[in-house]
XYZ file of C-alpha atoms in Angstrom:
184
model
C 4.489 -9.876 0.789
C 5.101 -12.136 3.839
C 3.791 -11.045 7.137
C 6.389 -10.242 9.513
C 7.856 -12.848 12.060
C 5.179 -15.636 10.590
C 6.669 -16.750 7.104
C 3.727 -18.943 6.374
C 1.839 -16.220 6.104
C 1.825 -13.477 2.707
C -0.733 -11.246 1.152
C -0.959 -10.526 -2.329
C -2.555 -8.013 -3.833
C -4.507 -7.694 -7.800
C -6.624 -5.619 -10.066
C -8.809 -7.882 -9.801
C -9.975 -5.575 -6.609
C -8.956 -7.737 -3.845
C -6.307 -8.433 -0.831
C -5.435 -11.932 -0.026
C -4.225 -13.512 2.824
C -2.919 -16.960 2.215
C -1.382 -19.592 4.837
C 0.826 -21.914 3.627
C -0.643 -24.583 6.768
C -3.239 -24.538 5.926
C -5.256 -25.756 1.833
C -2.843 -25.609 -1.190
C -5.904 -24.348 -3.948
C -9.157 -24.034 -4.267
C -11.387 -25.451 -7.006
C -14.362 -22.908 -7.026
C -15.104 -21.151 -10.273
C -15.095 -17.973 -8.206
C -12.981 -18.824 -5.030
C -13.349 -15.642 -2.213
C -11.979 -18.276 0.377
C -8.648 -15.723 0.567
C -10.281 -12.886 0.012
C -9.000 -10.510 3.306
C -10.477 -7.247 1.343
C -12.582 -6.595 -1.710
C -12.075 -3.016 -2.870
C -14.407 -1.465 -5.847
C -10.928 -0.246 -7.528
C -8.075 -2.652 -8.852
C -5.501 -2.767 -5.985
C -1.754 -2.130 -7.175
C 0.304 -2.307 -4.744
C 0.322 -3.752 -0.505
C 2.783 -3.641 2.405
C 2.553 -4.362 5.685
C 3.312 -2.441 8.759
C 7.202 -3.981 9.975
C 6.420 -2.228 13.317
C 2.641 -4.003 13.800
C 1.500 -6.795 11.350
C -1.691 -5.681 12.097
C -1.799 -2.259 9.811
C -1.975 -3.164 6.312
C -1.361 -0.206 3.406
C -2.512 -0.528 -0.366
C -2.126 1.442 -3.352
C -5.514 1.480 -5.391
C -6.500 2.207 -9.031
C -8.267 5.665 -8.054
C -5.819 7.350 -6.770
C -6.260 6.332 -3.184
C -4.164 5.061 -0.109
C -5.658 3.311 2.015
C -4.319 1.863 5.747
C -6.391 -0.827 7.408
C -5.811 -2.710 10.496
C -6.684 -6.151 9.674
C -8.119 -7.133 12.849
C -11.297 -5.013 12.790
C -12.532 -5.685 9.388
C -15.861 -7.277 9.287
C -16.648 -10.028 7.416
C -19.752 -10.266 5.976
C -21.756 -12.655 3.156
C -21.410 -11.520 -0.829
C -24.686 -11.724 -2.493
C -23.251 -13.466 -5.110
C -21.200 -16.243 -3.206
C -22.082 -18.064 -0.106
C -17.956 -17.633 0.748
C -17.352 -14.792 3.506
C -15.418 -11.725 2.828
C -14.391 -8.846 4.104
C -14.970 -5.751 2.261
C -13.606 -1.904 2.600
C -17.198 -0.695 2.827
C -16.502 -1.745 6.610
C -15.083 1.665 7.529
C -14.179 -0.264 10.754
C -11.202 -1.425 9.448
C -10.198 1.640 7.807
C -7.422 4.113 9.824
C -6.482 6.533 7.145
C -7.075 7.497 3.733
C -5.065 9.580 1.367
C -6.176 11.015 -1.867
C -2.922 12.621 -3.435
C -1.856 14.167 -6.842
C 0.244 16.367 -7.873
C -1.808 20.397 -8.078
C -0.190 20.833 -11.618
C -1.689 17.406 -13.236
C -5.098 17.575 -15.118
C -5.954 14.061 -14.277
C -4.978 11.709 -11.282
C -2.422 9.565 -11.379
C -2.211 5.719 -10.664
C -0.980 5.128 -7.061
C 1.814 2.515 -8.115
C 4.095 1.207 -4.617
C 3.439 1.757 -1.031
C 5.945 0.896 1.687
C 6.333 1.292 5.093
C 9.499 3.019 6.930
C 11.879 0.131 8.770
C 9.572 2.153 11.622
C 6.045 2.063 10.414
C 6.365 5.749 11.333
C 6.002 6.555 7.113
C 4.660 5.898 4.396
C 6.425 6.085 1.141
C 3.853 6.457 -1.975
C 4.793 6.685 -5.383
C 2.883 7.953 -8.445
C 2.594 7.001 -12.346
C 2.791 10.792 -12.938
C 6.866 10.587 -10.765
C 5.482 12.000 -7.789
C 6.162 10.810 -4.760
C 4.637 11.029 -1.667
C 5.886 10.651 1.911
C 2.605 10.361 4.575
C 2.254 10.220 8.161
C 0.150 6.529 8.791
C -1.779 8.563 11.612
C -3.620 11.210 9.697
C -5.619 10.882 6.678
C -4.617 14.776 5.006
C -5.142 17.029 2.294
C -3.115 18.316 -0.463
C -2.627 21.525 1.920
C -1.166 18.874 5.010
C 1.280 16.841 2.636
C 4.205 16.095 5.124
C 6.721 15.932 2.045
C 6.235 15.723 -1.713
C 9.273 14.723 -3.567
C 8.598 16.227 -7.191
C 10.560 16.145 -10.593
C 13.546 13.273 -8.355
C 14.111 11.559 -11.814
C 18.174 12.060 -12.084
C 18.240 14.701 -9.268
C 21.120 15.011 -6.738
C 19.893 12.901 -3.478
C 17.576 15.068 -1.717
C 16.458 11.820 0.988
C 17.125 9.350 2.526
C 16.417 5.784 2.019
C 12.984 5.397 3.023
C 14.039 2.253 4.702
C 16.459 5.030 6.938
C 19.825 3.529 5.658
C 22.205 5.901 4.459
C 23.158 5.858 0.462
C 27.367 5.077 0.319
C 29.492 7.399 -0.953
C 29.403 5.361 -4.622
C 26.021 5.478 -5.191
C 25.497 9.576 -4.677
C 28.525 10.395 -6.752
C 26.653 7.920 -9.414
C 23.015 9.310 -9.110
C 25.293 12.795 -9.348
C 26.781 11.928 -12.669
C 24.084 10.921 -14.553
C 22.715 14.520 -13.579
């Protein structure tokens, strides 16, 4: 994910439990066996998705394999030296950088589902999180919430009539609506 207004800097996430920050204006590769030079966040869980607040590029939201969504202010993440390497890494255990933390699931599910994607809306005021169980949650990034406080949960959304506008607040075209209605 490219950071807004800084096209040379981008983030990546992976199942190796890291979010990495790359700057194309600096070094092109790392020759170390286990390179942590670009690690911004090291988690205990695989990270499946990452997005940047378009109105505040310091805010990073990530989806983790433990069914959680975490919102960080990357300016507040502390840098620690890892015990296995001498490279400074930023760890999620640094609660100072954690703004919000969400664990959501459908009450009818027996097990937690994996978060497959997270994205901010164009104003940075909401986060849409989709889960492998086909549940979709609309979150307020300014507060950590419990299941009872979910702002909006869109369940059974597949092949249903359009129930909400896009997360990017774009109005759907009439062709899209009519095509969706024909599928149901």
